[in-house]
PDB file of C-alpha atoms in Angstrom:
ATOM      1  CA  UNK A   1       0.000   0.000   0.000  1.00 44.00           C
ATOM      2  CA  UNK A   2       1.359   3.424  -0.830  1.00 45.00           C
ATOM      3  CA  UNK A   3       0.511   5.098   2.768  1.00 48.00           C
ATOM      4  CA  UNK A   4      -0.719   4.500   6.080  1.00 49.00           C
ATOM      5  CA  UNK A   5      -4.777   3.978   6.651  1.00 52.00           C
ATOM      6  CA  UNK A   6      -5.930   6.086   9.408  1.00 49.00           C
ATOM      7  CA  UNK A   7      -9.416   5.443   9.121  1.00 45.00           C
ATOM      8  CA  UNK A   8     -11.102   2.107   9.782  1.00 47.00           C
ATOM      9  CA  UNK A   9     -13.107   0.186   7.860  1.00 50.00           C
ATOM     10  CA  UNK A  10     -16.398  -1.785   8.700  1.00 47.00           C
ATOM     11  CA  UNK A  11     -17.077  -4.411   6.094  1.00 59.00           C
ATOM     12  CA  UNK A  12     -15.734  -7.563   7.903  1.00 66.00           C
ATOM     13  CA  UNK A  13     -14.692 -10.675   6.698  1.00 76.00           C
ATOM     14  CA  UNK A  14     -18.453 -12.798   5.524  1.00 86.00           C
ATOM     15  CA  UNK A  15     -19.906 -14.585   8.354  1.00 91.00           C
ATOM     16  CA  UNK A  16     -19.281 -18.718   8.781  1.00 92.00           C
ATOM     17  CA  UNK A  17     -22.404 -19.203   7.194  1.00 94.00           C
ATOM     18  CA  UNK A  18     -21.734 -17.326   4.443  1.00 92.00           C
ATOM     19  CA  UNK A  19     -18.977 -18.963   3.824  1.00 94.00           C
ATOM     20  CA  UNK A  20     -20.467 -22.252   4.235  1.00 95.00           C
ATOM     21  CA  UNK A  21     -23.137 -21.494   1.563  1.00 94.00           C
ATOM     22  CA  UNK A  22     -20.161 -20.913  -0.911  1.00 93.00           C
ATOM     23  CA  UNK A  23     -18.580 -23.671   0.069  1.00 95.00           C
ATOM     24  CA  UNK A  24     -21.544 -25.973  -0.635  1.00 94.00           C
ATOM     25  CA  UNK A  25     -22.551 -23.973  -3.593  1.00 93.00           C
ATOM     26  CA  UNK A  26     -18.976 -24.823  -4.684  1.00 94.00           C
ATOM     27  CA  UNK A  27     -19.119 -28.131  -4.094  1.00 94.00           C
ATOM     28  CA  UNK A  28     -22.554 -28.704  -6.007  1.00 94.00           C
ATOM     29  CA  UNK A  29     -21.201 -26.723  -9.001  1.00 92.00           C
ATOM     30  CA  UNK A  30     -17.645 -29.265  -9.783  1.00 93.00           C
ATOM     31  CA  UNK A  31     -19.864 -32.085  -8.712  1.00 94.00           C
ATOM     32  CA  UNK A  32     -22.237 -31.502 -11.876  1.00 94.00           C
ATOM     33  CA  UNK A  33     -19.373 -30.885 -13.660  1.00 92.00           C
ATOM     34  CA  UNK A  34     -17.630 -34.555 -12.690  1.00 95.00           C
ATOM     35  CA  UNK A  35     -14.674 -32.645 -10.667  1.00 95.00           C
ATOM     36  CA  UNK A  36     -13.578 -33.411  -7.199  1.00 93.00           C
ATOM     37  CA  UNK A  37     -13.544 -30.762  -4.364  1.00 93.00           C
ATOM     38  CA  UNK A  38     -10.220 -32.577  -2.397  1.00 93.00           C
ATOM     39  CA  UNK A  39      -9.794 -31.448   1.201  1.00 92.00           C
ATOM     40  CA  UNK A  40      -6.850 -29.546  -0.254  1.00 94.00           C
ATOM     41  CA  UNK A  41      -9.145 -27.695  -2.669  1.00 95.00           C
ATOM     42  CA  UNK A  42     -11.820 -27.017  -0.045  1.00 95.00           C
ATOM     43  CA  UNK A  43      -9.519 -26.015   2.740  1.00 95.00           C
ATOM     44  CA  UNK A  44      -7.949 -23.107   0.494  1.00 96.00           C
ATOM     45  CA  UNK A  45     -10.911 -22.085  -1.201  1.00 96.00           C
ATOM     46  CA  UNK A  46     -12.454 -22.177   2.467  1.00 96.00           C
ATOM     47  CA  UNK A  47      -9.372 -19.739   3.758  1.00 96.00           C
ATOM     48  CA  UNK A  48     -10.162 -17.492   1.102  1.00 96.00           C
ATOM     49  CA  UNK A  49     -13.543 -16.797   1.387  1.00 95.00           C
ATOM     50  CA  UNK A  50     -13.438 -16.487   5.460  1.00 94.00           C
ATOM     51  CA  UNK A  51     -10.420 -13.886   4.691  1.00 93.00           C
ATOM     52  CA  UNK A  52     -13.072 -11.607   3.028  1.00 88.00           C
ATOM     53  CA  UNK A  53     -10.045  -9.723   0.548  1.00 91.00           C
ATOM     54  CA  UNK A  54      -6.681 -10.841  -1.145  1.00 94.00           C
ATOM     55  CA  UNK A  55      -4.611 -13.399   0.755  1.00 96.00           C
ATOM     56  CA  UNK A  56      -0.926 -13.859  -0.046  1.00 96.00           C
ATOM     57  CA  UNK A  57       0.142 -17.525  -1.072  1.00 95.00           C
ATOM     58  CA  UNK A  58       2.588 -17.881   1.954  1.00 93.00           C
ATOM     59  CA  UNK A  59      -0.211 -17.015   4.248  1.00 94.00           C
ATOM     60  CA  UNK A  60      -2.196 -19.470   2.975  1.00 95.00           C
ATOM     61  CA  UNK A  61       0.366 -22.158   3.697  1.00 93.00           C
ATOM     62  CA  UNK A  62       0.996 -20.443   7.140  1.00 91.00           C
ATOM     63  CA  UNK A  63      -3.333 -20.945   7.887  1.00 90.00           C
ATOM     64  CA  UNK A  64      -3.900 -24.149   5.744  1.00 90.00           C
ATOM     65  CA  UNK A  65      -3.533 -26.982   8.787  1.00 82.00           C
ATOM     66  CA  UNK A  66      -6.187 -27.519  10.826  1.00 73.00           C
ATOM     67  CA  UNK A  67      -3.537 -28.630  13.551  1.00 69.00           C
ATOM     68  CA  UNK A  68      -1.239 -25.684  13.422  1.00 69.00           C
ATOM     69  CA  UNK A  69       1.158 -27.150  11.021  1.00 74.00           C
ATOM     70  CA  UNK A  70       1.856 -24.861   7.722  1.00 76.00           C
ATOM     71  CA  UNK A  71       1.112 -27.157   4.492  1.00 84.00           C
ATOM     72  CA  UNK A  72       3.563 -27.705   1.574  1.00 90.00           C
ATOM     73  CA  UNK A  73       3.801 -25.380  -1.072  1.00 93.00           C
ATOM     74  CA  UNK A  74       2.927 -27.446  -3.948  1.00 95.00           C
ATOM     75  CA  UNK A  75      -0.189 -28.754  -2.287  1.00 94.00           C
ATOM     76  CA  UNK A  76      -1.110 -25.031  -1.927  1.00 96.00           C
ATOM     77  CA  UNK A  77      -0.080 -23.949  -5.435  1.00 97.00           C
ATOM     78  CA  UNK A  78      -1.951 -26.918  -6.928  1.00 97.00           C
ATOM     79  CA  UNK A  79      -5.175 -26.080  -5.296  1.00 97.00           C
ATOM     80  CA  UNK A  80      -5.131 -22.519  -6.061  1.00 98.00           C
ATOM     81  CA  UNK A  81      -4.170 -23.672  -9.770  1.00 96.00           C
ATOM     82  CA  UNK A  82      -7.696 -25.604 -10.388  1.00 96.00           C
ATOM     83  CA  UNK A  83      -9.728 -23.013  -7.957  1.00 95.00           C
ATOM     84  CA  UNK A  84      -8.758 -20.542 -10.366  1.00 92.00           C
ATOM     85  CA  UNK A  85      -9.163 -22.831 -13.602  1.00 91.00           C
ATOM     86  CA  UNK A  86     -12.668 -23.185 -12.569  1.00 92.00           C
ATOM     87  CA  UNK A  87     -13.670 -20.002 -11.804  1.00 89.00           C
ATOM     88  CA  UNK A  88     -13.784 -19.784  -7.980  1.00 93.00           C
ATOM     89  CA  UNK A  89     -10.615 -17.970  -7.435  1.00 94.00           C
ATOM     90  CA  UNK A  90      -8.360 -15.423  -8.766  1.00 92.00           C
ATOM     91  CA  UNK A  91      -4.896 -14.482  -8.973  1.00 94.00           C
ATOM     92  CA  UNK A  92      -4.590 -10.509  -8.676  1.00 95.00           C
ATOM     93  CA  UNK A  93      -0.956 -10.295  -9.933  1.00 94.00           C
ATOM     94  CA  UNK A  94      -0.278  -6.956  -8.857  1.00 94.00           C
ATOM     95  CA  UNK A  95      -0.235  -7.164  -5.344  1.00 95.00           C
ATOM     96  CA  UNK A  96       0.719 -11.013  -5.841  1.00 95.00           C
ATOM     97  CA  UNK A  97      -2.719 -12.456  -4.248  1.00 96.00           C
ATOM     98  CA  UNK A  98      -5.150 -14.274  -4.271  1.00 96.00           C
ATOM     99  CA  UNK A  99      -9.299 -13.551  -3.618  1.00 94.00           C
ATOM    100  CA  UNK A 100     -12.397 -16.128  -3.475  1.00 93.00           C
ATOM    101  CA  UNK A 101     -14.120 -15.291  -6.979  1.00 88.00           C
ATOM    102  CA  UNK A 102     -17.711 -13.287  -6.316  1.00 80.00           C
ATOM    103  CA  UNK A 103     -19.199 -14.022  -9.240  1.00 71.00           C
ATOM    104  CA  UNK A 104     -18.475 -18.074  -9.467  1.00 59.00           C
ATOM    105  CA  UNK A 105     -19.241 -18.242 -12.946  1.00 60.00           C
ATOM    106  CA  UNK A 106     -16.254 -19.440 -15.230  1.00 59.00           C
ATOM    107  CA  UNK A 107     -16.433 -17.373 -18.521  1.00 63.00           C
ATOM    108  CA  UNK A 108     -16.277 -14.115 -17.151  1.00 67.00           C
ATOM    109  CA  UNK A 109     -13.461 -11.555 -17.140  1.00 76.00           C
ATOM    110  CA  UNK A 110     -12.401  -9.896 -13.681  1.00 82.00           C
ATOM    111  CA  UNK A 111     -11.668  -6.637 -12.847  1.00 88.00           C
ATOM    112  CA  UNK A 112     -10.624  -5.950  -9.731  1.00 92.00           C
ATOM    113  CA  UNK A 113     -10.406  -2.125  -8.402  1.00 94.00           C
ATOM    114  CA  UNK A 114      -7.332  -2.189  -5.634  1.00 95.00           C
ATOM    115  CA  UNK A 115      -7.273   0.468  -2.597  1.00 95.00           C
ATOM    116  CA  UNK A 116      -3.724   1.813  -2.719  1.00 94.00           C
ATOM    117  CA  UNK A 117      -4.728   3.192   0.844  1.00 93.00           C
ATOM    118  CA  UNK A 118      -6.200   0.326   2.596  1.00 91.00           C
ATOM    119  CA  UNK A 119      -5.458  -2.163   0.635  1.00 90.00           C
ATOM    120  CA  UNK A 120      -9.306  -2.938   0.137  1.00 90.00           C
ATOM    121  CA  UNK A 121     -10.119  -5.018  -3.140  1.00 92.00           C
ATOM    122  CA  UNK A 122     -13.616  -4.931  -4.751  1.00 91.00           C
ATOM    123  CA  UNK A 123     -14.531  -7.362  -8.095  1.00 89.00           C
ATOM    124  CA  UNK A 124     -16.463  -5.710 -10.660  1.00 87.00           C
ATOM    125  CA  UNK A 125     -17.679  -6.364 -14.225  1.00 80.00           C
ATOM    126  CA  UNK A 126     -15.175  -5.565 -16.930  1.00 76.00           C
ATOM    127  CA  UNK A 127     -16.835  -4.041 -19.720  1.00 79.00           C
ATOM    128  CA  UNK A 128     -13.055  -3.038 -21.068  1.00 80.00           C
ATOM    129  CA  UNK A 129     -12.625  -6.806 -21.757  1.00 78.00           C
ATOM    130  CA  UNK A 130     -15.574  -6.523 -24.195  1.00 82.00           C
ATOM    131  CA  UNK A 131     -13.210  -4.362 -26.163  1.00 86.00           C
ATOM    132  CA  UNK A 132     -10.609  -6.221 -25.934  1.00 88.00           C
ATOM    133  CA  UNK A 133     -12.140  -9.402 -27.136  1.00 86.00           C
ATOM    134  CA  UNK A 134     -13.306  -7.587 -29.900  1.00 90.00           C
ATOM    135  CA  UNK A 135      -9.583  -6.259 -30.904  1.00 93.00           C
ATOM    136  CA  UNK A 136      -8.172 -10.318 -30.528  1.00 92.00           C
ATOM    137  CA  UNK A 137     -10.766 -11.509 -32.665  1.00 92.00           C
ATOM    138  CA  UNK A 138     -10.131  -9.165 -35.384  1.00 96.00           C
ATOM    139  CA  UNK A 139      -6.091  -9.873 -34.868  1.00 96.00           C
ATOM    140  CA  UNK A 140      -6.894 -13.403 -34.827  1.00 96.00           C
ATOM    141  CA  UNK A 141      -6.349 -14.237 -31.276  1.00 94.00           C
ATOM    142  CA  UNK A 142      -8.579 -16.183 -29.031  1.00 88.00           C
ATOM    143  CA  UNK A 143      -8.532 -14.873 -25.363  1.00 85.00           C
ATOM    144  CA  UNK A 144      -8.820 -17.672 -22.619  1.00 80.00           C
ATOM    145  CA  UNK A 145      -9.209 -15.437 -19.765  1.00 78.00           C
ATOM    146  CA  UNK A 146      -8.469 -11.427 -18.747  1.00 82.00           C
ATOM    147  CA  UNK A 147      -8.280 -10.263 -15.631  1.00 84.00           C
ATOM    148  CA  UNK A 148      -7.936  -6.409 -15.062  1.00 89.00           C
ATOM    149  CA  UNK A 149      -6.334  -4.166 -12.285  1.00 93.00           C
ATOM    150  CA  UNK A 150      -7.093  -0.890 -11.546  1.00 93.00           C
ATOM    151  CA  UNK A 151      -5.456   1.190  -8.596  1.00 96.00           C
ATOM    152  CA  UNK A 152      -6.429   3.745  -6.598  1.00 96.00           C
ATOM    153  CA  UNK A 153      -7.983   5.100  -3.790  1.00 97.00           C
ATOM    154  CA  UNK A 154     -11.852   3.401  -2.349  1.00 94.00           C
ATOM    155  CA  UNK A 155     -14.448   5.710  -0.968  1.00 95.00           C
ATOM    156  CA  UNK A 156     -13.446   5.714   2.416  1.00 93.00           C
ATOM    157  CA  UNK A 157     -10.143   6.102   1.794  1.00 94.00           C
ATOM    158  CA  UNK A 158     -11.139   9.399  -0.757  1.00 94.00           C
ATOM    159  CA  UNK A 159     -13.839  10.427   2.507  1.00 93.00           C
ATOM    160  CA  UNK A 160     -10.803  10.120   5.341  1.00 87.00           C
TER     161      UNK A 160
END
């Protein structure tokens, strides 16, 4: 973050049954698709929705045992990997993260508007990747998946 927050902020993490909900709606989803949801995949998808905002890999590892013991990086990695493959997480590369997706739909392209304050991350439609789909067709390319990143400052940061 570029400066010290001295204002606080009152949207908390989502509630445990929130987060259950997702998990189950989760669940249902890769079922009717014939995936598995492994304990590994669960367990980080489960850490990132209870966060409630961007969660560093490392910390991720750090939270992932149940019994206080960090989990190995690949089993991590991997699970992150197919959470984001199918649409329930995403990597925000800029501030090298990770965030529970909010829409939970596959084919859609995130943008993510970043608090350079606070540090507070919001997911909204992208109606720039429209545009850009447009462009790649008529260059020939076929775009998997586009994720945008836009800094700056959120309303209570601009109201502090």
């Amino acid at each position: 973050m570029g400066e010290a927050c001295h204002h606080h902020h009152h949207d908390g993490p989502p509630t445990a049954a929130d987060v259950e909900r997702a998990l189950g709606d989760a669940d249902a989803r890769l079922t009717a698709e014939g995936e598995r949801m492994t304990a590994a995949r669960l367990r980080v998808l489960e850490l990132l929705l209870a966060a409630g905002e961007p969660v560093k890999a490392y910390d991720l590892i750090a939270r992932f045992g149940t019994d206080g013991q960090p989990a190995k990086p690949p089993t991590v990695y991997r699970a992150l990997e197919f959470l984001e493959r199918k649409g329930l997480a995403h990597r925000i590369a800029s501030i090298s993260a990770y965030v529970a997706c909010s829409s939970g739909t596959i084919d859609h392209s995130a943008a993510f508007l970043i608090c350079d304050c606070c540090g507070a991350t919001e997911e909204v439609a992208a109606p720039v990747a429209e545009g850009l789909d447009r462009a790649a067709r008529a260059a020939g390319y076929a775009i998997v998946r586009t994720t945008v990143e836009a800094h700056g400052r959120c309303p209570a940061c601009l109201a502090a």
